[in-house]
Amino acid sequence: MQKRVQIQSRKAQTVYLPLAASSLTIHSRITSQSQSQNNIVKVVQKQLKVRNRSLKTRNQMQKEILSQTDSCTQKVSTERNLEIDSSIMEPSTTITNKQFQLVWQSPYRPHIYTINFPYPALLQQQRSQQFLVEQIKKPLFYKLQGQVPFKCVLNSFEAAGFERSDDDNWLLYWGLASKETLNEMKRYQKTNHFPGCWSVGRKDNLWIHLSKVKRRFPTEYSFIPNTYLLQYDFERFERIRECAPKKTLWIKKPVASARGNGIKLINKKSKLTADKRYLVMDYISNPHLINNFKYDLRVYVLITSTDPLRVYMYKDGLVRFATQEYSLKSSDIKKRFIHLTNFSVNKQSPNFIANNQDIGKQLKTSKWSHKEYKQQLMDQGINHKLLFKSIQDVVLKTCIAAEPLLLENRITQEHKNNYFELFGFDILIDEKLKPWLLEVNVSPSLNSSSELDAQIKTQLISDMLHLIGLEYHTKKAFRIQIKKKLYERNINDIQSINTRNFRQKVNQEDLDVMIQSLEEQLRLGQFKCLYPNKKNIFEYEQYFEYPRFHNKLIQKYFEDGSNWVI
């Protein structure tokens, strides 16, 4: 591609002169009203001479620039406490046949760009073009943990121009990364699991942390059934079982299993041992039924940061039905297709009906979308908005209770934004329309077993990858990253911060944390921000085990009416 020199005459005429792209750029503007056409001709001749000299030395200049860049890079990389991203250290050479791609430009930090994830073709919709700008196209890479990705993941990466790589030049690592990989991650790299995330997916660990908060707030945390860890609570449970009414039921689950494996109902006569691999929960025997079938809701929840805590809930999800009509007869206790709603269980039933046709018209299928479910509730005269507000409350309170689990397993505090996590919450609705938390799943299934699954999960993953903000580096914005110092902060200092002095009171790390929260809320897609949220941030403050500086800082920002000029 050739650069051009623009010369303007007194008549506002423009003359374009082609120059070699690697030559010195010459900008000559003749704006005086007294200049004649002869002067313009002289300047043109002078520019042509420069062009000819430039063409002769073009190759030599390129070699010199390349060698200077290489030597500079080698010198800087030997410095301590510096990180060099070699994939963005571009030589100052001519770029011909430029190709551009759209990236998301932050309105708060104009030098920061993040990867735009267009919706894959099967969704047949376009993402908002707001804040999208053109940048020179660069290779984008993701890495997998030796597994074949689900189609919804693969399609989302391909739509954004990503390629799979086995090297270390990736922007996103999909899978459970090793401790070594986590330690060596650069600031702009991300992985889809928090260190120690599996402890949240264990039913025993989650109950331990939920029960701590439940002891402080028994009414507010009454959304989880009473749970007994057989390793510790066996004798207490046996006393409770002995005194319970004759037809009382409980549900026995493995503490570290999923997809319905090892789950069964028990009654007063069932044999039980103090097996540390299992827990027992009160069975919700009065579920809300649709067409006389039991169901539960799969709710997708995204956490993009733990310090500060940032929680999002997806607006759509799945409704999973049992495949036999509900019954509490003693002869039906062992019938899994009546009492379990797990897809992995019910897909084996001869009564299972896949949702493979027009979404919204298949109300006899064994799996619905949340949109279909809400419409059904409306038809029954039920306020679905109030119900889902209660579900959001359950989700957020659970995330707050699990926050210490995620923080205590953090490997390094240096880069707080390297991780994100998608959870699958299983919620049961009882006949009084109260939501109950059954369990939280790490790595919820992304398998597209039907057209409904493909639609929901593809948009879910695309929106998630767009929201998390994978940084797209330019030479101007990021060449060398100096590692940040870690600061000890006093939460009491926040009270003295106000609209006028906050620039002096907070450091760059604090400012970045705030801006990242605001930026994410501009890339939501179909996600809804549960926290931090101006409407509820003060209400939920009481449920945190410990106050965190950055949580309190964002709270202060909202308290001051979001008037800080960031």
mmCIF file of N, CA and C in Angstrom, residues 246-294:
data_model
loop_
_atom_site.group_PDB
_atom_site.id
_atom_site.type_symbol
_atom_site.label_atom_id
_atom_site.label_comp_id
_atom_site.label_asym_id
_atom_site.label_seq_id
_atom_site.Cartn_x
_atom_site.Cartn_y
_atom_site.Cartn_z
ATOM 1 N N LYS A 246 -43.732 -40.738 59.190
ATOM 2 C CA LYS A 246 -43.536 -42.035 58.552
ATOM 3 C C LYS A 246 -43.180 -41.929 57.069
ATOM 4 N N LYS A 247 -43.814 -41.027 56.327
ATOM 5 C CA LYS A 247 -43.627 -40.964 54.884
ATOM 6 C C LYS A 247 -42.564 -39.948 54.441
ATOM 7 N N THR A 248 -41.764 -39.481 55.389
ATOM 8 C CA THR A 248 -40.731 -38.499 55.038
ATOM 9 C C THR A 248 -39.680 -39.114 54.122
ATOM 10 N N LEU A 249 -39.235 -38.342 53.152
ATOM 11 C CA LEU A 249 -38.207 -38.793 52.210
ATOM 12 C C LEU A 249 -36.998 -37.875 52.270
ATOM 13 N N TRP A 250 -35.840 -38.458 51.968
ATOM 14 C CA TRP A 250 -34.594 -37.709 51.823
ATOM 15 C C TRP A 250 -33.941 -38.145 50.508
ATOM 16 N N ILE A 251 -32.982 -37.390 50.074
ATOM 17 C CA ILE A 251 -32.273 -37.750 48.857
ATOM 18 C C ILE A 251 -30.779 -37.866 49.170
ATOM 19 N N LYS A 252 -30.219 -38.974 48.785
ATOM 20 C CA LYS A 252 -28.812 -39.272 49.057
ATOM 21 C C LYS A 252 -27.993 -39.010 47.794
ATOM 22 N N LYS A 253 -26.880 -38.229 47.953
ATOM 23 C CA LYS A 253 -26.065 -37.848 46.798
ATOM 24 C C LYS A 253 -24.583 -38.037 47.092
ATOM 25 N N PRO A 254 -23.790 -38.405 46.078
ATOM 26 C CA PRO A 254 -22.336 -38.372 46.245
ATOM 27 C C PRO A 254 -21.869 -36.928 46.385
ATOM 28 N N VAL A 255 -20.853 -36.681 47.197
ATOM 29 C CA VAL A 255 -20.405 -35.307 47.422
ATOM 30 C C VAL A 255 -19.642 -34.758 46.227
ATOM 31 N N ALA A 256 -19.093 -35.628 45.392
ATOM 32 C CA ALA A 256 -18.259 -35.165 44.274
ATOM 33 C C ALA A 256 -18.630 -35.898 42.997
ATOM 34 N N SER A 257 -19.882 -35.770 42.606
ATOM 35 C CA SER A 257 -20.336 -36.410 41.380
ATOM 36 C C SER A 257 -21.370 -35.518 40.722
ATOM 37 N N ALA A 258 -21.692 -35.821 39.466
ATOM 38 C CA ALA A 258 -22.646 -34.993 38.726
ATOM 39 C C ALA A 258 -23.448 -35.870 37.785
ATOM 40 N N ARG A 259 -24.385 -35.213 37.057
ATOM 41 C CA ARG A 259 -25.202 -35.867 36.038
ATOM 42 C C ARG A 259 -26.061 -37.008 36.579
ATOM 43 N N GLY A 260 -26.441 -36.905 37.858
ATOM 44 C CA GLY A 260 -27.365 -37.873 38.428
ATOM 45 C C GLY A 260 -26.744 -39.169 38.883
ATOM 46 N N ASN A 261 -25.427 -39.289 38.789
ATOM 47 C CA ASN A 261 -24.765 -40.533 39.187
ATOM 48 C C ASN A 261 -24.840 -40.732 40.700
ATOM 49 N N GLY A 262 -25.258 -41.918 41.108
ATOM 50 C CA GLY A 262 -25.253 -42.287 42.525
ATOM 51 C C GLY A 262 -26.346 -41.673 43.361
ATOM 52 N N ILE A 263 -27.323 -40.999 42.759
ATOM 53 C CA ILE A 263 -28.395 -40.347 43.516
ATOM 54 C C ILE A 263 -29.569 -41.309 43.696
ATOM 55 N N LYS A 264 -30.109 -41.333 44.897
ATOM 56 C CA LYS A 264 -31.306 -42.139 45.125
ATOM 57 C C LYS A 264 -32.090 -41.599 46.321
ATOM 58 N N LEU A 265 -33.391 -41.902 46.325
ATOM 59 C CA LEU A 265 -34.249 -41.499 47.429
ATOM 60 C C LEU A 265 -34.189 -42.546 48.542
ATOM 61 N N ILE A 266 -34.282 -42.069 49.788
ATOM 62 C CA ILE A 266 -34.309 -42.974 50.932
ATOM 63 C C ILE A 266 -35.466 -42.566 51.848
ATOM 64 N N ASN A 267 -35.940 -43.533 52.647
ATOM 65 C CA ASN A 267 -36.989 -43.266 53.642
ATOM 66 C C ASN A 267 -36.523 -43.726 55.013
ATOM 67 N N LYS A 268 -37.437 -43.876 55.941
ATOM 68 C CA LYS A 268 -37.061 -44.227 57.309
ATOM 69 C C LYS A 268 -36.487 -45.632 57.410
ATOM 70 N N LYS A 269 -36.837 -46.488 56.468
ATOM 71 C CA LYS A 269 -36.398 -47.877 56.527
ATOM 72 C C LYS A 269 -35.100 -48.133 55.751
ATOM 73 N N SER A 270 -34.654 -47.191 54.970
ATOM 74 C CA SER A 270 -33.467 -47.398 54.136
ATOM 75 C C SER A 270 -32.219 -47.559 54.999
ATOM 76 N N LYS A 271 -31.343 -48.475 54.580
ATOM 77 C CA LYS A 271 -30.088 -48.688 55.300
ATOM 78 C C LYS A 271 -29.097 -47.587 54.933
ATOM 79 N N LEU A 272 -28.341 -47.165 55.953
ATOM 80 C CA LEU A 272 -27.429 -46.040 55.749
ATOM 81 C C LEU A 272 -26.202 -46.225 56.631
ATOM 82 N N THR A 273 -25.034 -45.813 56.110
ATOM 83 C CA THR A 273 -23.788 -45.872 56.889
ATOM 84 C C THR A 273 -23.111 -44.508 56.857
ATOM 85 N N ALA A 274 -22.145 -44.344 57.727
ATOM 86 C CA ALA A 274 -21.420 -43.062 57.801
ATOM 87 C C ALA A 274 -20.361 -42.999 56.717
ATOM 88 N N ASP A 275 -20.796 -43.023 55.482
ATOM 89 C CA ASP A 275 -19.899 -43.033 54.327
ATOM 90 C C ASP A 275 -19.526 -41.599 53.960
ATOM 91 N N LYS A 276 -18.233 -41.310 54.015
ATOM 92 C CA LYS A 276 -17.784 -39.927 53.762
ATOM 93 C C LYS A 276 -17.999 -39.488 52.318
ATOM 94 N N ARG A 277 -18.285 -40.429 51.449
ATOM 95 C CA ARG A 277 -18.489 -40.086 50.031
ATOM 96 C C ARG A 277 -19.886 -39.546 49.758
ATOM 97 N N TYR A 278 -20.774 -39.552 50.755
ATOM 98 C CA TYR A 278 -22.167 -39.181 50.523
ATOM 99 C C TYR A 278 -22.660 -38.135 51.514
ATOM 100 N N LEU A 279 -23.690 -37.437 51.092
ATOM 101 C CA LEU A 279 -24.456 -36.574 51.980
ATOM 102 C C LEU A 279 -25.944 -36.863 51.765
ATOM 103 N N VAL A 280 -26.749 -36.395 52.688
ATOM 104 C CA VAL A 280 -28.196 -36.573 52.602
ATOM 105 C C VAL A 280 -28.858 -35.202 52.714
ATOM 106 N N MET A 281 -29.843 -34.945 51.861
ATOM 107 C CA MET A 281 -30.577 -33.682 51.893
ATOM 108 C C MET A 281 -32.065 -33.954 52.086
ATOM 109 N N ASP A 282 -32.738 -32.991 52.715
ATOM 110 C CA ASP A 282 -34.198 -33.071 52.763
ATOM 111 C C ASP A 282 -34.730 -33.101 51.333
ATOM 112 N N TYR A 283 -35.701 -33.960 51.096
ATOM 113 C CA TYR A 283 -36.287 -34.051 49.758
ATOM 114 C C TYR A 283 -37.452 -33.075 49.652
ATOM 115 N N ILE A 284 -37.433 -32.217 48.625
ATOM 116 C CA ILE A 284 -38.535 -31.272 48.399
ATOM 117 C C ILE A 284 -39.665 -32.054 47.746
ATOM 118 N N SER A 285 -40.626 -32.451 48.579
ATOM 119 C CA SER A 285 -41.666 -33.379 48.108
ATOM 120 C C SER A 285 -42.876 -32.678 47.500
ATOM 121 N N ASN A 286 -42.857 -31.335 47.507
ATOM 122 C CA ASN A 286 -43.997 -30.588 46.947
ATOM 123 C C ASN A 286 -43.554 -29.688 45.788
ATOM 124 N N PRO A 287 -42.941 -30.258 44.750
ATOM 125 C CA PRO A 287 -42.452 -29.416 43.646
ATOM 126 C C PRO A 287 -43.589 -28.836 42.822
ATOM 127 N N HIS A 288 -43.332 -27.688 42.214
ATOM 128 C CA HIS A 288 -44.273 -27.137 41.242
ATOM 129 C C HIS A 288 -44.252 -28.036 40.010
ATOM 130 N N LEU A 289 -45.416 -28.393 39.521
ATOM 131 C CA LEU A 289 -45.517 -29.326 38.399
ATOM 132 C C LEU A 289 -46.061 -28.611 37.165
ATOM 133 N N ILE A 290 -45.602 -29.056 36.000
ATOM 134 C CA ILE A 290 -46.153 -28.615 34.725
ATOM 135 C C ILE A 290 -46.612 -29.865 33.976
ATOM 136 N N ASN A 291 -47.869 -29.903 33.648
ATOM 137 C CA ASN A 291 -48.452 -31.086 33.000
ATOM 138 C C ASN A 291 -48.244 -32.337 33.854
ATOM 139 N N ASN A 292 -48.188 -32.116 35.180
ATOM 140 C CA ASN A 292 -48.024 -33.182 36.169
ATOM 141 C C ASN A 292 -46.622 -33.791 36.177
ATOM 142 N N PHE A 293 -45.646 -33.077 35.598
ATOM 143 C CA PHE A 293 -44.259 -33.548 35.606
ATOM 144 C C PHE A 293 -43.409 -32.632 36.486
ATOM 145 N N LYS A 294 -42.489 -33.238 37.192
ATOM 146 C CA LYS A 294 -41.511 -32.486 37.967
ATOM 147 C C LYS A 294 -40.456 -31.910 37.016
#
